PDB file of C-alpha atoms in Angstrom:
ATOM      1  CA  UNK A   1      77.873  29.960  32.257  1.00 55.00           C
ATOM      2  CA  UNK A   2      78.123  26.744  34.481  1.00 68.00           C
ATOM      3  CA  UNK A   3      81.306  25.555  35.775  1.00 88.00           C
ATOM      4  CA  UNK A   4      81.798  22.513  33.245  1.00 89.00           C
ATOM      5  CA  UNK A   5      84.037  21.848  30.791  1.00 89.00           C
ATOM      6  CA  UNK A   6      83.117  21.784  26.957  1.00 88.00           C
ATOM      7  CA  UNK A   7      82.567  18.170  26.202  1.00 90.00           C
ATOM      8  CA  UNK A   8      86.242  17.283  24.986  1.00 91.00           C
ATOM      9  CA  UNK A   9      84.980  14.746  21.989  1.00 90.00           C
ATOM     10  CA  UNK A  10      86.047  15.719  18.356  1.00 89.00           C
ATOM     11  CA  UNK A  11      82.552  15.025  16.894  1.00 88.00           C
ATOM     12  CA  UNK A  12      80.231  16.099  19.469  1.00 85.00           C
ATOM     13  CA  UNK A  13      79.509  19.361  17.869  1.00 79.00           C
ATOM     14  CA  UNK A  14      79.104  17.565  14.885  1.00 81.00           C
ATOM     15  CA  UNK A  15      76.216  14.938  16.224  1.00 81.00           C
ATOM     16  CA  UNK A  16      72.288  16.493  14.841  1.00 78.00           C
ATOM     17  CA  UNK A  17      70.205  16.445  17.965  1.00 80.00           C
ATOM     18  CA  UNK A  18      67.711  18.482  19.305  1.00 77.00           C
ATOM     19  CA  UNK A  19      69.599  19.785  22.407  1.00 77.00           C
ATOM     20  CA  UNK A  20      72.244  21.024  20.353  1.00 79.00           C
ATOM     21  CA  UNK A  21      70.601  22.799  17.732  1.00 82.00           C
ATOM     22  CA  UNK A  22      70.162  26.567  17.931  1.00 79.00           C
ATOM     23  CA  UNK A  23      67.282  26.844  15.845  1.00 74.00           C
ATOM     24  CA  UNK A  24      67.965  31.445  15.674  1.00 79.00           C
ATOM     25  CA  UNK A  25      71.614  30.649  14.291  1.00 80.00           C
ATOM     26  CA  UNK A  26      71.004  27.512  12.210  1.00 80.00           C
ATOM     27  CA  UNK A  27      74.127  26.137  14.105  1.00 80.00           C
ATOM     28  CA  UNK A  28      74.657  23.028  15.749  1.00 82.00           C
ATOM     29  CA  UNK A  29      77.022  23.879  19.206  1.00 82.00           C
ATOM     30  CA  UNK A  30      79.118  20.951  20.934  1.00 83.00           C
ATOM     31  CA  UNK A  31      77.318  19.820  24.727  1.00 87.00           C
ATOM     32  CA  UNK A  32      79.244  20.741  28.059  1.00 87.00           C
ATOM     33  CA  UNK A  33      80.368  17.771  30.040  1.00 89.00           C
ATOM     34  CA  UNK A  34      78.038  15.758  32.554  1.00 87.00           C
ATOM     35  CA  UNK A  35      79.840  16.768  36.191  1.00 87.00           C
ATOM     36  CA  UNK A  36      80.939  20.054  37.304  1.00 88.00           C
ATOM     37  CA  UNK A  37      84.824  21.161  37.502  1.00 86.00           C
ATOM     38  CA  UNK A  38      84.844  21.171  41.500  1.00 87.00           C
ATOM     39  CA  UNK A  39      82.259  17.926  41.770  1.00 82.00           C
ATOM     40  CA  UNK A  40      83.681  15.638  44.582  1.00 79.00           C
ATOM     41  CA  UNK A  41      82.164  12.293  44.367  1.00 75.00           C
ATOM     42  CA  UNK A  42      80.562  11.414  48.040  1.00 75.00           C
ATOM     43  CA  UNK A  43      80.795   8.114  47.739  1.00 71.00           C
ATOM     44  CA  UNK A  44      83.222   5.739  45.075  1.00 69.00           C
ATOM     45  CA  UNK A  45      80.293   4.369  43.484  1.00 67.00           C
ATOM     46  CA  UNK A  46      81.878   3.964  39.475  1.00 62.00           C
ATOM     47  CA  UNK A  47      82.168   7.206  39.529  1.00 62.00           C
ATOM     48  CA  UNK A  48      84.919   8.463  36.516  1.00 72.00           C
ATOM     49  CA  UNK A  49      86.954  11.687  36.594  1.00 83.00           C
ATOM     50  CA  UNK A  50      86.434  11.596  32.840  1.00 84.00           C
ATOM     51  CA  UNK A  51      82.941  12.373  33.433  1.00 88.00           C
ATOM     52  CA  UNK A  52      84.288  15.997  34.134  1.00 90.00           C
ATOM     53  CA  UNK A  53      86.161  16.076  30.211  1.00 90.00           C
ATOM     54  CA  UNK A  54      82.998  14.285  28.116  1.00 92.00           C
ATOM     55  CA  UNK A  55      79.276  14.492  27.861  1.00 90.00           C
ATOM     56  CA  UNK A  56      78.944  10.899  26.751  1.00 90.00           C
ATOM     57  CA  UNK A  57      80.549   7.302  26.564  1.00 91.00           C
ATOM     58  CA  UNK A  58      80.610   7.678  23.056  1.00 91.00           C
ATOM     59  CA  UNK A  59      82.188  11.221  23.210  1.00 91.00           C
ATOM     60  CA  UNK A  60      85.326   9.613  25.648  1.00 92.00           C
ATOM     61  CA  UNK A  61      85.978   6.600  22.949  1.00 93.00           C
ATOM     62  CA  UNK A  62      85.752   8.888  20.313  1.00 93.00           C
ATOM     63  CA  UNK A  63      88.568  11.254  21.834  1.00 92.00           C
ATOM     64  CA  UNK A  64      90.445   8.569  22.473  1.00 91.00           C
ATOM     65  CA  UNK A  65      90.603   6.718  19.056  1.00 93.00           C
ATOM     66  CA  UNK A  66      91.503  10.069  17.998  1.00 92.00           C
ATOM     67  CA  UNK A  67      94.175  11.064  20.553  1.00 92.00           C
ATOM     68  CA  UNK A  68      95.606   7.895  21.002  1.00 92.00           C
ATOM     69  CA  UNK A  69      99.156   7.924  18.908  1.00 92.00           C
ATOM     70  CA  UNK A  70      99.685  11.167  21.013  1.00 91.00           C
ATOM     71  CA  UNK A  71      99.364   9.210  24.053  1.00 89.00           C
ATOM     72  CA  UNK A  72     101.439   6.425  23.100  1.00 92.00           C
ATOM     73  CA  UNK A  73     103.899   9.080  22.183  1.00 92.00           C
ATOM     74  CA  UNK A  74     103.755  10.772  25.889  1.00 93.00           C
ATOM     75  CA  UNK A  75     102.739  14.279  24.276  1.00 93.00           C
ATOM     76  CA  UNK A  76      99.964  16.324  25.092  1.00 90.00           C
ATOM     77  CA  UNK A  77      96.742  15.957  23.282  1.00 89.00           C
ATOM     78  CA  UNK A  78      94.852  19.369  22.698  1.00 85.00           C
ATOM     79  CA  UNK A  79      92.503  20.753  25.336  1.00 87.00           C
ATOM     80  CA  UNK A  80      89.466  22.493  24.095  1.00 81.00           C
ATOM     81  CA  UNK A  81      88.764  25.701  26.253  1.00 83.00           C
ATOM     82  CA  UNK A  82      85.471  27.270  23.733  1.00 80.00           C
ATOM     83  CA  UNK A  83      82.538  25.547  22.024  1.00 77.00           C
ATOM     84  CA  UNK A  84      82.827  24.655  19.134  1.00 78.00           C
ATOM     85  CA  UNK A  85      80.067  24.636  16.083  1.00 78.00           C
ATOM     86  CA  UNK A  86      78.838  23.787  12.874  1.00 77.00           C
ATOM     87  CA  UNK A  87      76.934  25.800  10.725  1.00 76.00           C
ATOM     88  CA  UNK A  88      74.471  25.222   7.903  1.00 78.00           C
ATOM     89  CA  UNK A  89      71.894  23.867   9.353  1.00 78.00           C
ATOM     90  CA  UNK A  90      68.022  24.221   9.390  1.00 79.00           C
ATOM     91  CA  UNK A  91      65.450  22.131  11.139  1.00 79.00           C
ATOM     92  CA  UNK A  92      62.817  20.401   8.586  1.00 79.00           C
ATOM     93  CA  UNK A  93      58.940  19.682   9.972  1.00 80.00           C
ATOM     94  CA  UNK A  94      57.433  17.232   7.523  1.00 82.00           C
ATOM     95  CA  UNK A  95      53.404  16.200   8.215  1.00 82.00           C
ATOM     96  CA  UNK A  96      53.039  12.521   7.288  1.00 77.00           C
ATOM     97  CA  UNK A  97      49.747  11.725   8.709  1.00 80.00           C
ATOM     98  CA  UNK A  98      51.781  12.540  12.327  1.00 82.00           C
ATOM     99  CA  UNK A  99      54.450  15.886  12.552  1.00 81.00           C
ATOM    100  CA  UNK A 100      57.824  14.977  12.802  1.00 80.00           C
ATOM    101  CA  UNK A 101      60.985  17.025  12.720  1.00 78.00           C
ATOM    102  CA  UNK A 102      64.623  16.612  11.878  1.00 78.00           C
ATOM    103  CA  UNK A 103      67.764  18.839  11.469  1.00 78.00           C
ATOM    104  CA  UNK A 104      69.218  18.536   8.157  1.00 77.00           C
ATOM    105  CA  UNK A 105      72.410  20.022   6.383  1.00 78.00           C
ATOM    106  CA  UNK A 106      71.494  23.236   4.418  1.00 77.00           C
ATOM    107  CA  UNK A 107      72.886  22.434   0.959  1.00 65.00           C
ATOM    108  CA  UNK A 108      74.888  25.479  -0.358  1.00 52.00           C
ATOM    109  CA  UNK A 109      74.603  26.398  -4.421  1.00 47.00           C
ATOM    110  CA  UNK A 110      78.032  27.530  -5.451  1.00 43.00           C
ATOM    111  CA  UNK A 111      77.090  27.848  -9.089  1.00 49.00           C
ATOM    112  CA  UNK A 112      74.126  30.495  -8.608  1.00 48.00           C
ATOM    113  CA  UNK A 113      74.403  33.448 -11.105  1.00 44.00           C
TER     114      UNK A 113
END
């Protein structure tokens, strides 16, 4: 296991790309973040601490929209320490003239006999 943090954003695991689908477990598994724990930055170049916490831009604003009230509040927001998943999920080749794929949603029947 590398030494990163699981991306910290409540939707990541949620997002249906091809790097985090596990086609053998039909699952789709949230990224880990872009720098290692102990990374020390060599030079002050932009570089972000939060870079440690998210995989993405996108991942950091969507934490924060989220976890905002409990920082306006002064209260800790929750730290996620395993990976989190979806399930349910298959990935779908269609053949259109060119072969394309996509991960859909596997609809569930609840009212099979």
């Amino acid at each position: 296991m590398p030494n990163k943090h699981f991306c910290q954003g409540p939707h990541c695991h949620e997002q249906e790309t091809t790097d985090r689908f596990l086609k053998s477990k039909g699952i789709i598994r949230g990224r880990y973040a872009r720098l290692n724990v102990d990374y020390e930055p060599q030079h002050n170049w932009g570089y972000v601490d939060m870079d440690k916490y998210f995989c993405s831009q996108g991942c950091a604003n969507s934490w924060l929209s989220t976890n905002m009230e409990s920082i306006q509040r002064r209260t800790l927001p929750p730290f996620i320490e395993h990976r989190r998943i979806s399930e349910g999920y298959q990935k779908v080749i269609s053949n259109n003239g060119y072969r394309t794929s996509s991960i859909q949603k596997i609809g569930v029947d609840n009212n099979a006999d």
